PDB file of C-alpha atoms in Angstrom:
ATOM      1  CA  SER A  15       4.584   1.258  28.098  1.00 31.00           C
ATOM      2  CA  SER A  16       6.703   3.729  30.022  1.00 33.00           C
ATOM      3  CA  GLY A  17       5.927   6.450  27.537  1.00 32.00           C
ATOM      4  CA  PHE A  18       7.052   7.307  24.069  1.00 32.00           C
ATOM      5  CA  GLY A  19      10.487   8.643  23.312  1.00 31.00           C
ATOM      6  CA  LEU A  20      11.409   9.247  19.709  1.00 31.00           C
ATOM      7  CA  ALA A  21      15.144   9.334  19.295  1.00 32.00           C
ATOM      8  CA  PHE A  22      17.054  10.144  16.152  1.00 31.00           C
ATOM      9  CA  SER A  23      20.793   9.897  15.652  1.00 28.00           C
ATOM     10  CA  ALA A  24      23.328   9.508  12.911  1.00 31.00           C
ATOM     11  CA  LEU A  25      25.064   6.278  11.952  1.00 32.00           C
ATOM     12  CA  GLY A  26      27.808   5.367  14.401  1.00 33.00           C
ATOM     13  CA  THR A  27      25.919   6.276  17.563  1.00 34.00           C
ATOM     14  CA  SER A  28      23.620   4.264  19.765  1.00 38.00           C
ATOM     15  CA  GLY A  29      19.885   4.256  19.182  1.00 38.00           C
ATOM     16  CA  PRO A  30      18.049   4.670  15.925  1.00 38.00           C
ATOM     17  CA  HIS A  31      19.981   5.047  12.747  1.00 36.00           C
ATOM     18  CA  PHE A  32      19.788   7.314   9.767  1.00 38.00           C
ATOM     19  CA  THR A  33      21.825   5.916   6.901  1.00 37.00           C
ATOM     20  CA  ALA A  34      21.853   7.327   3.394  1.00 39.00           C
ATOM     21  CA  PHE A  35      23.490   5.474   0.536  1.00 37.00           C
ATOM     22  CA  HIS A  36      23.324   7.459  -2.671  1.00 38.00           C
ATOM     23  CA  TRP A  37      23.498   6.469  -6.302  1.00 40.00           C
ATOM     24  CA  LEU A  38      22.382   2.854  -6.743  1.00 41.00           C
ATOM     25  CA  ARG A  39      22.576   1.920  -3.071  1.00 44.00           C
ATOM     26  CA  PRO A  40      19.753   2.005  -0.527  1.00 46.00           C
ATOM     27  CA  SER A  41      18.917   4.598   2.109  1.00 44.00           C
ATOM     28  CA  PHE A  42      17.787   3.328   5.516  1.00 44.00           C
ATOM     29  CA  TYR A  43      15.866   5.398   8.052  1.00 44.00           C
ATOM     30  CA  GLY A  44      14.975   4.002  11.476  1.00 46.00           C
ATOM     31  CA  PHE A  45      12.830   5.539  14.213  1.00 44.00           C
ATOM     32  CA  LYS A  46      12.441   3.632  17.489  1.00 46.00           C
ATOM     33  CA  ASP A  47      10.413   3.986  20.690  1.00 47.00           C
ATOM     34  CA  PHE A  48      12.803   2.970  23.492  1.00 48.00           C
ATOM     35  CA  GLY A  49      10.294   3.729  26.265  1.00 51.00           C
ATOM     36  CA  SER A  50       8.204   0.886  24.909  1.00 48.00           C
ATOM     37  CA  PRO A  51       9.640  -2.275  23.324  1.00 47.00           C
ATOM     38  CA  ASN A  52       6.507  -2.500  21.218  1.00 47.00           C
ATOM     39  CA  PHE A  53       7.313  -0.170  18.374  1.00 45.00           C
ATOM     40  CA  VAL A  54      10.030   0.015  15.753  1.00 44.00           C
ATOM     41  CA  SER A  55       9.603   2.037  12.600  1.00 44.00           C
ATOM     42  CA  ALA A  56      12.011   1.414   9.753  1.00 43.00           C
ATOM     43  CA  PHE A  57      12.172   3.506   6.606  1.00 42.00           C
ATOM     44  CA  THR A  58      14.261   2.169   3.730  1.00 40.00           C
ATOM     45  CA  ALA A  59      14.639   3.821   0.344  1.00 43.00           C
ATOM     46  CA  PHE A  60      16.403   2.355  -2.668  1.00 40.00           C
ATOM     47  CA  HIS A  61      17.203   5.033  -5.224  1.00 42.00           C
ATOM     48  CA  GLY A  62      18.087   4.874  -8.878  1.00 44.00           C
ATOM     49  CA  LEU A  63      16.913   1.769 -10.725  1.00 43.00           C
ATOM     50  CA  ARG A  64      16.193  -0.123  -7.533  1.00 43.00           C
ATOM     51  CA  PRO A  65      12.975  -0.082  -5.485  1.00 43.00           C
ATOM     52  CA  SER A  66      12.114   2.177  -2.582  1.00 43.00           C
ATOM     53  CA  ILE A  67      10.939   0.232   0.446  1.00 43.00           C
ATOM     54  CA  TYR A  68       9.339   1.825   3.495  1.00 44.00           C
ATOM     55  CA  GLY A  69       8.573  -0.381   6.496  1.00 45.00           C
ATOM     56  CA  PHE A  70       6.741   0.476   9.702  1.00 44.00           C
ATOM     57  CA  LYS A  71       6.616  -2.369  12.228  1.00 46.00           C
ATOM     58  CA  ASP A  72       5.269  -2.938  15.734  1.00 45.00           C
ATOM     59  CA  PHE A  73       7.431  -5.757  17.122  1.00 46.00           C
ATOM     60  CA  GLY A  74       5.826  -5.750  20.580  1.00 49.00           C
ATOM     61  CA  SER A  75       2.573  -6.812  18.984  1.00 47.00           C
ATOM     62  CA  PRO A  76       2.588  -9.422  16.212  1.00 45.00           C
ATOM     63  CA  ASN A  77      -0.621  -7.929  14.890  1.00 44.00           C
ATOM     64  CA  PHE A  78       0.699  -5.122  12.761  1.00 44.00           C
ATOM     65  CA  VAL A  79       3.213  -4.765   9.969  1.00 43.00           C
ATOM     66  CA  SER A  80       2.969  -1.919   7.504  1.00 44.00           C
ATOM     67  CA  ALA A  81       5.177  -2.044   4.429  1.00 43.00           C
ATOM     68  CA  PHE A  82       5.410   0.671   1.806  1.00 41.00           C
ATOM     69  CA  THR A  83       7.328  -0.233  -1.346  1.00 40.00           C
ATOM     70  CA  ALA A  84       7.859   2.013  -4.344  1.00 42.00           C
ATOM     71  CA  PHE A  85       9.556   1.048  -7.587  1.00 40.00           C
ATOM     72  CA  HIS A  86      10.544   4.095  -9.591  1.00 41.00           C
ATOM     73  CA  GLY A  87      11.272   4.598 -13.258  1.00 42.00           C
ATOM     74  CA  LEU A  88       9.625   2.049 -15.558  1.00 40.00           C
ATOM     75  CA  ARG A  89       8.962  -0.309 -12.692  1.00 40.00           C
ATOM     76  CA  PRO A  90       5.758  -0.418 -10.627  1.00 40.00           C
ATOM     77  CA  SER A  91       5.073   1.350  -7.357  1.00 41.00           C
ATOM     78  CA  ILE A  92       3.643  -1.004  -4.758  1.00 40.00           C
ATOM     79  CA  TYR A  93       2.188   0.192  -1.474  1.00 42.00           C
ATOM     80  CA  CYS A  94       1.227  -2.507   0.994  1.00 42.00           C
ATOM     81  CA  PHE A  95      -0.287  -2.173   4.477  1.00 42.00           C
ATOM     82  CA  ARG A  96      -0.783  -5.471   6.283  1.00 42.00           C
ATOM     83  CA  ASP A  97      -2.074  -6.698   9.618  1.00 43.00           C
ATOM     84  CA  VAL A  98      -0.020  -9.880  10.070  1.00 43.00           C
ATOM     85  CA  GLY A  99      -1.403 -10.743  13.511  1.00 47.00           C
ATOM     86  CA  SER A 100      -4.880 -10.951  12.067  1.00 45.00           C
ATOM     87  CA  PRO A 101      -5.433 -12.819   8.792  1.00 42.00           C
ATOM     88  CA  ASP A 102      -8.504 -10.694   8.186  1.00 43.00           C
ATOM     89  CA  PHE A 103      -6.972  -7.682   6.555  1.00 42.00           C
ATOM     90  CA  VAL A 104      -4.499  -7.005   3.774  1.00 42.00           C
ATOM     91  CA  SER A 105      -4.447  -3.679   1.999  1.00 42.00           C
ATOM     92  CA  ALA A 106      -2.382  -3.449  -1.162  1.00 41.00           C
ATOM     93  CA  PHE A 107      -1.862  -0.313  -3.206  1.00 39.00           C
ATOM     94  CA  THR A 108       0.017  -0.793  -6.474  1.00 39.00           C
ATOM     95  CA  ALA A 109       0.758   1.901  -9.016  1.00 40.00           C
ATOM     96  CA  PHE A 110       2.411   1.332 -12.371  1.00 38.00           C
ATOM     97  CA  HIS A 111       3.738   4.573 -13.794  1.00 40.00           C
ATOM     98  CA  GLY A 112       4.499   5.581 -17.331  1.00 41.00           C
ATOM     99  CA  LEU A 113       2.654   3.536 -19.961  1.00 39.00           C
ATOM    100  CA  ARG A 114       1.715   0.831 -17.508  1.00 40.00           C
ATOM    101  CA  PRO A 115      -1.515   0.638 -15.493  1.00 41.00           C
ATOM    102  CA  SER A 116      -2.084   1.755 -11.922  1.00 41.00           C
ATOM    103  CA  PHE A 117      -3.739  -0.793  -9.643  1.00 40.00           C
ATOM    104  CA  TYR A 118      -5.129   0.044  -6.225  1.00 42.00           C
ATOM    105  CA  GLY A 119      -6.422  -2.878  -4.168  1.00 43.00           C
ATOM    106  CA  PHE A 120      -7.860  -2.963  -0.662  1.00 43.00           C
ATOM    107  CA  LYS A 121      -8.752  -6.481   0.409  1.00 44.00           C
ATOM    108  CA  ASP A 122     -10.051  -8.238   3.500  1.00 45.00           C
ATOM    109  CA  PHE A 123      -8.750 -11.797   3.102  1.00 45.00           C
ATOM    110  CA  GLY A 124      -9.933 -12.996   6.515  1.00 49.00           C
ATOM    111  CA  SER A 125     -13.482 -12.342   5.470  1.00 46.00           C
ATOM    112  CA  PRO A 126     -14.718 -13.308   1.991  1.00 44.00           C
ATOM    113  CA  ASN A 127     -17.261 -10.531   2.285  1.00 43.00           C
ATOM    114  CA  PHE A 128     -15.338  -7.621   0.893  1.00 44.00           C
ATOM    115  CA  VAL A 129     -12.887  -6.925  -1.884  1.00 42.00           C
ATOM    116  CA  SER A 130     -12.325  -3.404  -3.105  1.00 42.00           C
ATOM    117  CA  ALA A 131     -10.222  -2.980  -6.221  1.00 42.00           C
ATOM    118  CA  PHE A 132      -9.254   0.337  -7.742  1.00 40.00           C
ATOM    119  CA  THR A 133      -7.504   0.130 -11.110  1.00 40.00           C
ATOM    120  CA  ALA A 134      -6.376   3.073 -13.189  1.00 42.00           C
ATOM    121  CA  PHE A 135      -4.844   2.821 -16.637  1.00 40.00           C
ATOM    122  CA  HIS A 136      -3.158   6.044 -17.642  1.00 42.00           C
ATOM    123  CA  GLY A 137      -2.482   7.427 -21.070  1.00 43.00           C
ATOM    124  CA  LEU A 138      -4.743   5.948 -23.761  1.00 40.00           C
ATOM    125  CA  ARG A 139      -5.792   3.045 -21.580  1.00 41.00           C
ATOM    126  CA  PRO A 140      -8.917   2.895 -19.410  1.00 41.00           C
ATOM    127  CA  SER A 141      -9.316   3.731 -15.746  1.00 42.00           C
ATOM    128  CA  ILE A 142     -11.349   1.142 -13.869  1.00 41.00           C
ATOM    129  CA  TYR A 143     -12.585   1.576 -10.312  1.00 43.00           C
ATOM    130  CA  CYS A 144     -14.292  -1.419  -8.775  1.00 42.00           C
ATOM    131  CA  PHE A 145     -15.786  -1.921  -5.297  1.00 43.00           C
ATOM    132  CA  ARG A 146     -17.294  -5.355  -4.733  1.00 45.00           C
ATOM    133  CA  ASP A 147     -18.973  -7.354  -1.998  1.00 46.00           C
ATOM    134  CA  PHE A 148     -18.313 -10.978  -2.979  1.00 46.00           C
ATOM    135  CA  ARG A 149     -20.070 -12.600  -0.008  1.00 49.00           C
ATOM    136  CA  SER A 150     -23.338 -11.071  -1.068  1.00 47.00           C
ATOM    137  CA  PRO A 151     -24.294 -11.362  -4.759  1.00 45.00           C
ATOM    138  CA  ASP A 152     -26.518  -8.322  -4.286  1.00 46.00           C
ATOM    139  CA  PHE A 153     -24.003  -5.593  -4.773  1.00 44.00           C
ATOM    140  CA  VAL A 154     -21.343  -4.765  -7.334  1.00 44.00           C
ATOM    141  CA  SER A 155     -20.253  -1.191  -7.885  1.00 42.00           C
ATOM    142  CA  ALA A 156     -18.090  -0.499 -10.903  1.00 41.00           C
ATOM    143  CA  PHE A 157     -16.703   2.869 -11.903  1.00 39.00           C
ATOM    144  CA  THR A 158     -14.915   2.935 -15.256  1.00 39.00           C
ATOM    145  CA  ALA A 159     -13.344   5.971 -16.863  1.00 41.00           C
ATOM    146  CA  PHE A 160     -11.582   5.948 -20.207  1.00 39.00           C
ATOM    147  CA  HIS A 161      -9.291   8.914 -20.600  1.00 42.00           C
ATOM    148  CA  GLY A 162      -7.959  10.508 -23.735  1.00 43.00           C
ATOM    149  CA  LEU A 163      -9.915   9.623 -26.879  1.00 40.00           C
ATOM    150  CA  ARG A 164     -12.011   6.936 -25.215  1.00 41.00           C
ATOM    151  CA  PRO A 165     -15.353   7.278 -23.377  1.00 39.00           C
ATOM    152  CA  SER A 166     -16.025   7.667 -19.673  1.00 41.00           C
ATOM    153  CA  ILE A 167     -18.301   4.995 -18.219  1.00 40.00           C
ATOM    154  CA  TYR A 168     -19.644   5.036 -14.667  1.00 41.00           C
ATOM    155  CA  CYS A 169     -21.546   1.982 -13.523  1.00 41.00           C
ATOM    156  CA  PHE A 170     -23.144   1.206 -10.150  1.00 42.00           C
ATOM    157  CA  ARG A 171     -25.020  -2.075 -10.114  1.00 43.00           C
ATOM    158  CA  ASP A 172     -27.113  -4.037  -7.663  1.00 47.00           C
ATOM    159  CA  VAL A 173     -26.897  -7.505  -9.203  1.00 47.00           C
ATOM    160  CA  GLY A 174     -28.893  -9.224  -6.449  1.00 50.00           C
ATOM    161  CA  SER A 175     -31.959  -7.101  -7.053  1.00 48.00           C
ATOM    162  CA  PRO A 176     -33.634  -6.763 -10.476  1.00 49.00           C
ATOM    163  CA  ASP A 177     -35.188  -3.500  -9.230  1.00 46.00           C
ATOM    164  CA  PHE A 178     -32.100  -1.352  -9.695  1.00 42.00           C
TER     165      PHE A 178
END
């Protein structure tokens, strides 16, 4: 890399673009490193009833793509950070707002050894936080919280050992 130069310009000029469509149309934000061909960061936001999508990509290396997607209103918010070059890691963060549940998931798909799931139900529904090691049957950690009129339950279990 010949260094990092962050350039920012308005639509209609050369280089990165900043485009804002209001109302029901999307907004696009792009930030590029022209000193190195390895990095392009794109930021896209759909307003109104449509989703907001935020993407950060490293095109010089096929190993990294980070996507951030948010659905507003009654639709879910989904946040996703992925390493496409390596099949070993996918991190997904999903939040349903309003009366719908919030789900937070961090997963390592390349290795069956780890899945971490964080789920939160808002309002009168329960909040469930779960961190699990599926490769080893010895450990499951569950954290459950019921909000409102329901109880709070916190559970940390070592299933592989009868001693705990």
